Amino acid sequence: MMSLYKQDELQEFFLTLQHIFEETSLSVLSTVDLLHERLAFITGGISHKCPILTFSDNSQIELTQEKYKKLISYLTQVPSENERQCGFVLIIDRRSNTWNAVKSIISYIELIMCRTLSELHEYLNVSQLSKDLGGLINFRLFEWIEQRMTSEKLTQSIHELNDILLVFIKECYEIEFPNTVELIQKILHQHSIQKIEFDQELQRIKTWGHSLLCIIHQEHKQSLTSHNNTIDKNNDIQHLVLSPDQSAHVRACITALLHIDRIESILSQFWSIHTTRLNYCLVLRHFEQRFKEIQTVFIQLYNEIIELPNLNTNLLLVDHCQSDNKNNNHKEEIDQILIQLDALSQRTQTMISHATQLANDGLALIMEQKKQQTISYGNDSIEPKRQELEEMKKKLIEQIDEKRHNLKLLKIYIDKLGSINDWCIRGKDMLAMQSIHLSNDKASQSLNELEYFLTDLSIMNIEELQHTSTPEPLRTMIIQVFNRVNDIRDLCEKRCEQLRHLVRSTYRPIQCVHPLPNQQNESFNLIDTTITPISQQQQINEHISKFDMDFNRLLLSSNNDSIINHNTKMDKKQRHVVTELLVTEQVYVEELRTVIEGYMIKFDDFEQNRSLPLVILQNKSILFSNLPDIYAFHATSFLRDLQQIYNDSLLNNTRSIGSAIASCFIKRKSNFKLYEQYVLNKSQSEHIWEQYCCGHSFFTKIQQSLGHRLPLDSYLLKPIQRITQYQLLLKEMIKYTRQEQERIHLQEALYVMLNILSHLNDVMHSTQIVGYPEHLYTLGQIRLRGENCLISKEKRRGTVYTRTKTSTRDIFVFERVILLCKKKDEGNGKFLQYQFKEMIKITDIAVCTYPKNDRKKFEILLKDYSYIIQLSSNGEAIEEMNSRWIDTIKNCITQQTEQHRGETKHRSTSLDPSINARRRRLQNRKIVFNRTPESDDEQAHLPITLIDLNIDNITQNNKLVLLFQTKKKKTLHIKW
């Protein structure tokens, strides 16, 4: 909003109209009563260029001071300004009255005493006197009043028009013009209408004034042009003989008409200035409106360019495997983006031409403003917008050029970066697939593979990318790829160094020995009996056994240094495995700590978690499960035990470190049950991550702040990976243990860990049971699982059992029931489910034994049915399997029977008040502490309850397998 006028710009118009108002502020209506009393009148006669004012002889009405003042104030305003400046000639007629009647008037004015009319005529011209004073003027008072009223109505109309015009100009002065084109057009239209109304009113008043002149002259047919020709510059009437009183009325009308001309001239001048500024303001508003439209389109184009797929995240995902098809797809996506960018560029060029035209129009407005001195605004509004248009054009062109440049560079580098990324993925997979190899041939083979793999990196010549000046975000992407290359290369070099050390340590020095005299010159092969299969031993020729006898004789004849050297190397390898166990445990604990402190704690920080959706906050316990409990166990118990064992072994070399490690695993076996809940919850955790968390800025920022190369889901997989690594380390430790007792202890620890993993595997498979009408957690913990078991169901009729049918079922033995299920395998083991078919309650089982002394099967006897079960062998002896199943089912029967008896006894004793009172007294006197017999920890561990999760797939392949499947159909196999 702005004003078009300065404060003193319209002062001239106001003063002129105010003067016209003062000249036309006469009113005959206020003195019409006094005029009718004929106390005084003015006929229009002139003497010595002065108007004649006559006080008539009317002795019946007294002329008071108030009447005199009011009457004289009006009558002296009737003549024009020039006539008033010459003064007045007063005639006081008191012929029929005494001298005292004129004393009041005589005291205020100069008095010339005339005793007769002839003396009066000597002072005044007879033509300027009324007939009652012996003059020639036929003065008719009533006609004079009517004509005077008519002329004053004309003057009053001029006065009202003058007031309206003052208000109009004042409104134009005070108005603030809006910033929209529509409102400016509306104001211009309204003011134009008011201008037309003013012109029509002025024309009406002018017509009225001319008509009044015609009436006074008694020439109703005379036109307005003829009237103007009868008026000279001195306002004298020519070619017409008028009485002085009529001449006075004519002069009054002419004065009014002159005032109208002055008002018309002022209005014309003001309207010319006002319309010029209104039109300029309208053009300026059109300029601003076009500027806003172009600005909006520029912003829209800029946003569309910015919203094109991001080069870092959408086009080249360096953290995932990419094939040639992927690269081709990326190139096609880049081509599509370039097509979109070209379309945006064409639209941009069109808008740039419009912006250039608008800038030129703005420059023309500035030049017009400088020419029009009456226009004093707009320069401060136009020039900044012109500069902003130039900046927007420049910024948009630079953004398009930069985007096109980056896309073309990306298209050039995508092949090389894709091959580099493939190399990193192959290296990662190679390191992950390699197990702990300590034998000579396997270590040498792994070393050759890694060295050949590292040579591929030098062939790629990736250093040329480092020296290429590339803009963001492509530069950031290249830096990320090189960081990953350096990480993989460092890991491979460290692994190569370890393998070289192992290869050097496993080669024994060759001693020079002399052949026996009777030894024949025969060719033979050295065979390591510790690794040769039985089938190969049966194919060895007879001369090999002879060589073995000679070789053993040579070993016995050598000194004891080689034996000592061998024992030292065995102990060194065992300590290397222990060191690896301790170091990897420290790394594992540190990784869990960073996850808990870096991610979990920030979930409770309102300032950081307010960007998270509510569904993620509500499922925090599902996403992380019991990870804090696992961390607390490893950080405060297990890792400290391992560190203490390692430190004690350094101080006391006689202590068996293998036995101490085995005791640690056996002592903490109940604590490892924490992994049961974590494994059960893993599928739901991955579902929450894939569905809501993957790619969210909250987790990405934390990952960058922690310096993690992998996202959170990779660290949430660490506990599953770690629980499967312990049995591998124990196997390697057993392999390099010399003492028999120590080896037995380690085998016991290995047995414990394998049982834990087997239990976890059974639990995972149990979660895939479908069709069971109740919740699985009501059945208690799972004890056994049999796969592809042949079951023959027989119905009892008296003492005879009749076989009803034989089927293949998978068996799940829980604490309270046995479930018989049918396996449904859809997709070659990737979509595995178990359809519930039958249930056997443990409490309904009467006998579980071998049928008719057939130890390859076992039988479950119920009241009316009998189930003969033949288990499928998975490498274990069938007799041992059946024995283990029978013992487990009997233990479940005993446990359920005792539990049922306890509940019955509790219900019976709860009815006896005396027993309850005695129990309360005993409880007040003695407090019994119960501890878990399997654990030496002071904290008792509650039993792990089964959680019914919707795990998509579990399979078993003659090995213990934990399989997790996410919604993206990615399957993770962890074998041991």
Coordinates of C-alpha atoms in Angstrom, one line a residue, residues 117-351:
L117 CA -35.4 66.1 -2.5
S118 CA -33.7 68.7 -4.7
E119 CA -30.8 68.9 -2.2
L120 CA -30.7 65.1 -2.3
H121 CA -30.6 65.1 -6.1
E122 CA -27.6 67.4 -6.0
Y123 CA -25.6 64.7 -4.2
L124 CA -27.0 61.6 -5.9
N125 CA -28.0 60.9 -9.5
V126 CA -31.7 60.6 -10.1
S127 CA -31.2 57.5 -12.1
Q128 CA -29.8 55.8 -9.1
L129 CA -32.7 56.6 -6.7
S130 CA -36.0 54.9 -6.3
K131 CA -39.2 56.6 -7.2
D132 CA -40.2 57.4 -3.6
L133 CA -37.1 59.5 -3.4
G134 CA -37.8 61.2 -6.7
G135 CA -35.6 58.8 -8.7
L136 CA -36.1 56.8 -11.8
I137 CA -35.7 53.3 -10.3
N138 CA -38.9 51.4 -10.1
F139 CA -37.8 49.2 -7.2
R140 CA -40.1 46.3 -6.4
L141 CA -39.0 44.7 -3.2
F142 CA -40.8 41.4 -3.6
E143 CA -39.4 40.8 -7.1
W144 CA -35.9 41.8 -5.8
I145 CA -36.2 39.2 -2.9
E146 CA -37.3 36.4 -5.3
Q147 CA -34.5 37.1 -7.7
R148 CA -32.1 37.3 -4.8
M149 CA -33.3 34.0 -3.4
T150 CA -32.8 32.4 -6.9
S151 CA -29.2 33.7 -7.2
E152 CA -28.4 32.5 -3.7
K153 CA -29.7 29.0 -4.5
L154 CA -27.2 29.0 -7.3
T155 CA -24.6 30.1 -5.0
Q156 CA -25.6 27.4 -2.5
S157 CA -25.3 24.7 -5.2
I158 CA -21.8 26.0 -5.9
H159 CA -21.0 25.8 -2.2
E160 CA -22.3 22.1 -2.0
L161 CA -20.3 21.1 -5.1
N162 CA -17.3 22.8 -3.7
D163 CA -17.6 20.8 -0.4
I164 CA -18.0 17.5 -2.3
L165 CA -15.0 18.3 -4.5
L166 CA -12.9 19.0 -1.3
V167 CA -13.9 15.7 0.2
F168 CA -13.0 13.9 -3.1
I169 CA -9.6 15.5 -3.3
K170 CA -9.0 14.8 0.3
E171 CA -9.9 11.1 -0.1
C172 CA -7.6 10.8 -3.1
Y173 CA -4.8 12.4 -1.0
E174 CA -5.3 10.0 2.0
I175 CA -6.0 6.8 0.0
E176 CA -3.3 4.1 0.1
F177 CA -3.4 2.1 -3.1
P178 CA -3.4 -1.7 -2.7
N179 CA -0.9 -4.1 -4.1
T180 CA -3.3 -6.0 -6.5
V181 CA -4.2 -5.2 -10.0
E182 CA -7.9 -5.9 -9.4
L183 CA -8.2 -3.4 -6.5
I184 CA -6.3 -0.7 -8.4
Q185 CA -8.7 -1.2 -11.4
K186 CA -11.6 -0.9 -9.1
I187 CA -10.4 2.4 -7.6
L188 CA -9.7 3.8 -11.0
H189 CA -13.2 2.8 -12.1
Q190 CA -14.8 4.4 -9.0
H191 CA -12.9 7.6 -9.3
S192 CA -13.8 7.9 -13.0
I193 CA -17.4 7.6 -12.2
Q194 CA -17.1 10.3 -9.6
K195 CA -15.3 12.5 -12.1
I196 CA -18.2 12.1 -14.6
E197 CA -20.6 13.0 -11.9
F198 CA -18.7 16.1 -11.1
D199 CA -18.7 17.2 -14.7
Q200 CA -22.4 16.6 -15.0
E201 CA -23.1 18.6 -11.9
L202 CA -20.9 21.5 -13.1
Q203 CA -22.7 21.5 -16.4
R204 CA -26.1 21.6 -14.6
I205 CA -25.1 24.5 -12.5
K206 CA -23.7 26.5 -15.5
T207 CA -27.0 25.9 -17.3
W208 CA -28.9 27.0 -14.3
G209 CA -26.9 30.2 -14.1
H210 CA -27.4 31.1 -17.7
S211 CA -31.1 30.5 -17.4
L212 CA -31.2 32.8 -14.4
L213 CA -29.6 35.5 -16.5
C214 CA -32.3 35.1 -19.1
I215 CA -35.0 35.5 -16.5
I216 CA -33.4 38.6 -15.2
H217 CA -33.2 40.1 -18.7
Q218 CA -36.6 39.0 -19.5
E219 CA -35.2 37.4 -22.7
H220 CA -36.1 33.8 -22.4
K221 CA -35.3 33.0 -26.0
Q222 CA -31.7 34.4 -25.9
S223 CA -29.1 31.7 -26.1
L224 CA -26.2 31.1 -23.8
T225 CA -23.8 32.4 -26.5
S226 CA -25.6 35.7 -26.8
H227 CA -25.3 36.2 -23.1
N228 CA -21.6 35.7 -23.1
N229 CA -21.3 38.3 -25.9
T230 CA -23.1 40.9 -23.8
I231 CA -20.6 40.7 -20.9
D232 CA -17.4 42.7 -21.1
K233 CA -14.3 42.5 -18.9
N234 CA -15.7 45.1 -16.5
N235 CA -18.9 43.0 -16.0
D236 CA -21.0 45.8 -17.6
I237 CA -24.2 45.1 -19.5
Q238 CA -24.1 46.4 -23.1
H239 CA -26.9 46.7 -25.6
L240 CA -29.4 46.1 -22.8
V241 CA -31.1 48.7 -20.5
L242 CA -31.4 47.3 -17.0
S243 CA -32.3 48.9 -13.8
P244 CA -29.6 49.0 -11.1
D245 CA -31.2 46.3 -9.0
Q246 CA -31.4 44.0 -12.0
S247 CA -27.8 44.8 -12.9
A248 CA -26.8 43.8 -9.3
H249 CA -28.5 40.4 -9.7
V250 CA -26.8 39.9 -13.1
R251 CA -23.4 40.7 -11.6
A252 CA -24.1 38.1 -8.9
C253 CA -25.0 35.4 -11.4
I254 CA -21.9 36.2 -13.5
T255 CA -19.7 36.0 -10.4
A256 CA -21.2 32.6 -9.6
L257 CA -20.6 31.4 -13.2
L258 CA -17.0 32.5 -12.9
H259 CA -16.6 30.5 -9.7
I260 CA -17.9 27.5 -11.6
D261 CA -15.4 27.9 -14.3
R262 CA -12.6 28.1 -11.7
I263 CA -13.9 24.9 -10.0
E264 CA -14.0 23.2 -13.4
S265 CA -10.5 24.2 -14.2
I266 CA -9.2 23.0 -10.8
L267 CA -11.0 19.6 -11.2
S268 CA -9.5 19.2 -14.7
Q269 CA -6.0 19.9 -13.5
F270 CA -6.3 17.5 -10.5
W271 CA -7.8 14.8 -12.6
S272 CA -5.0 14.9 -15.1
I273 CA -2.4 14.4 -12.4
H274 CA -4.5 11.8 -10.5
T275 CA -5.2 9.6 -13.5
T276 CA -1.6 9.7 -14.6
R277 CA -0.5 8.4 -11.3
L278 CA -3.3 5.8 -11.1
N279 CA -2.4 4.5 -14.5
Y280 CA 1.3 4.3 -13.6
C281 CA 0.4 2.5 -10.4
L282 CA -1.8 0.1 -12.4
V283 CA 1.1 -0.6 -14.7
L284 CA 3.4 -1.1 -11.7
R285 CA 1.0 -3.6 -10.2
H286 CA 0.8 -5.4 -13.5
F287 CA 4.6 -5.6 -13.4
E288 CA 4.6 -7.0 -9.8
Q289 CA 1.9 -9.5 -10.7
R290 CA 3.9 -10.8 -13.7
F291 CA 7.0 -10.9 -11.4
K292 CA 5.2 -13.1 -8.9
E293 CA 3.9 -15.4 -11.6
I294 CA 7.4 -15.8 -13.1
Q295 CA 8.9 -16.2 -9.6
T296 CA 6.4 -18.9 -8.8
V297 CA 7.2 -20.8 -12.0
F298 CA 11.0 -20.4 -11.4
I299 CA 10.6 -21.8 -7.9
Q300 CA 8.5 -24.7 -9.2
L301 CA 11.1 -25.5 -11.9
Y302 CA 13.9 -25.3 -9.3
N303 CA 12.0 -27.7 -7.0
E304 CA 11.4 -30.1 -9.8
I305 CA 15.1 -30.1 -10.6
I306 CA 16.0 -30.6 -6.9
E307 CA 13.4 -33.4 -6.7
L308 CA 15.1 -35.4 -9.4
P309 CA 16.5 -38.7 -7.9
N310 CA 19.4 -38.2 -5.6
L311 CA 22.7 -39.6 -7.0
N312 CA 23.9 -41.0 -3.7
T313 CA 20.8 -42.9 -2.6
N314 CA 18.6 -43.7 -5.6
L315 CA 21.0 -44.2 -8.5
L316 CA 24.1 -46.0 -7.1
L317 CA 23.6 -48.0 -3.9
V318 CA 27.1 -48.8 -3.0
D319 CA 26.1 -50.9 0.0
H320 CA 24.3 -53.5 -2.0
C321 CA 25.4 -56.0 -4.7
Q322 CA 25.1 -54.8 -8.2
S323 CA 25.1 -56.9 -11.4
D324 CA 25.4 -55.9 -15.0
N325 CA 21.6 -55.8 -15.2
K326 CA 21.6 -53.4 -12.3
N327 CA 24.1 -51.2 -14.0
N328 CA 22.1 -51.2 -17.2
N329 CA 19.0 -50.3 -15.2
H330 CA 20.9 -47.4 -13.6
K331 CA 22.0 -46.2 -17.0
E332 CA 18.4 -46.3 -18.2
E333 CA 17.3 -44.4 -15.1
I334 CA 20.0 -41.8 -15.8
D335 CA 18.8 -41.4 -19.5
Q336 CA 15.3 -41.0 -18.2
I337 CA 16.4 -38.3 -15.8
L338 CA 18.3 -36.5 -18.6
I339 CA 15.2 -36.5 -20.7
Q340 CA 13.2 -35.0 -17.8
L341 CA 16.0 -32.5 -17.3
D342 CA 15.9 -31.5 -21.0
A343 CA 12.2 -30.9 -20.8
L344 CA 12.7 -28.8 -17.7
S345 CA 15.5 -26.9 -19.5
Q346 CA 13.1 -26.0 -22.4
R347 CA 10.5 -24.8 -20.0
T348 CA 13.2 -22.8 -18.2
Q349 CA 14.3 -21.1 -21.4
T350 CA 10.7 -20.1 -22.1
M351 CA 10.4 -18.6 -18.7

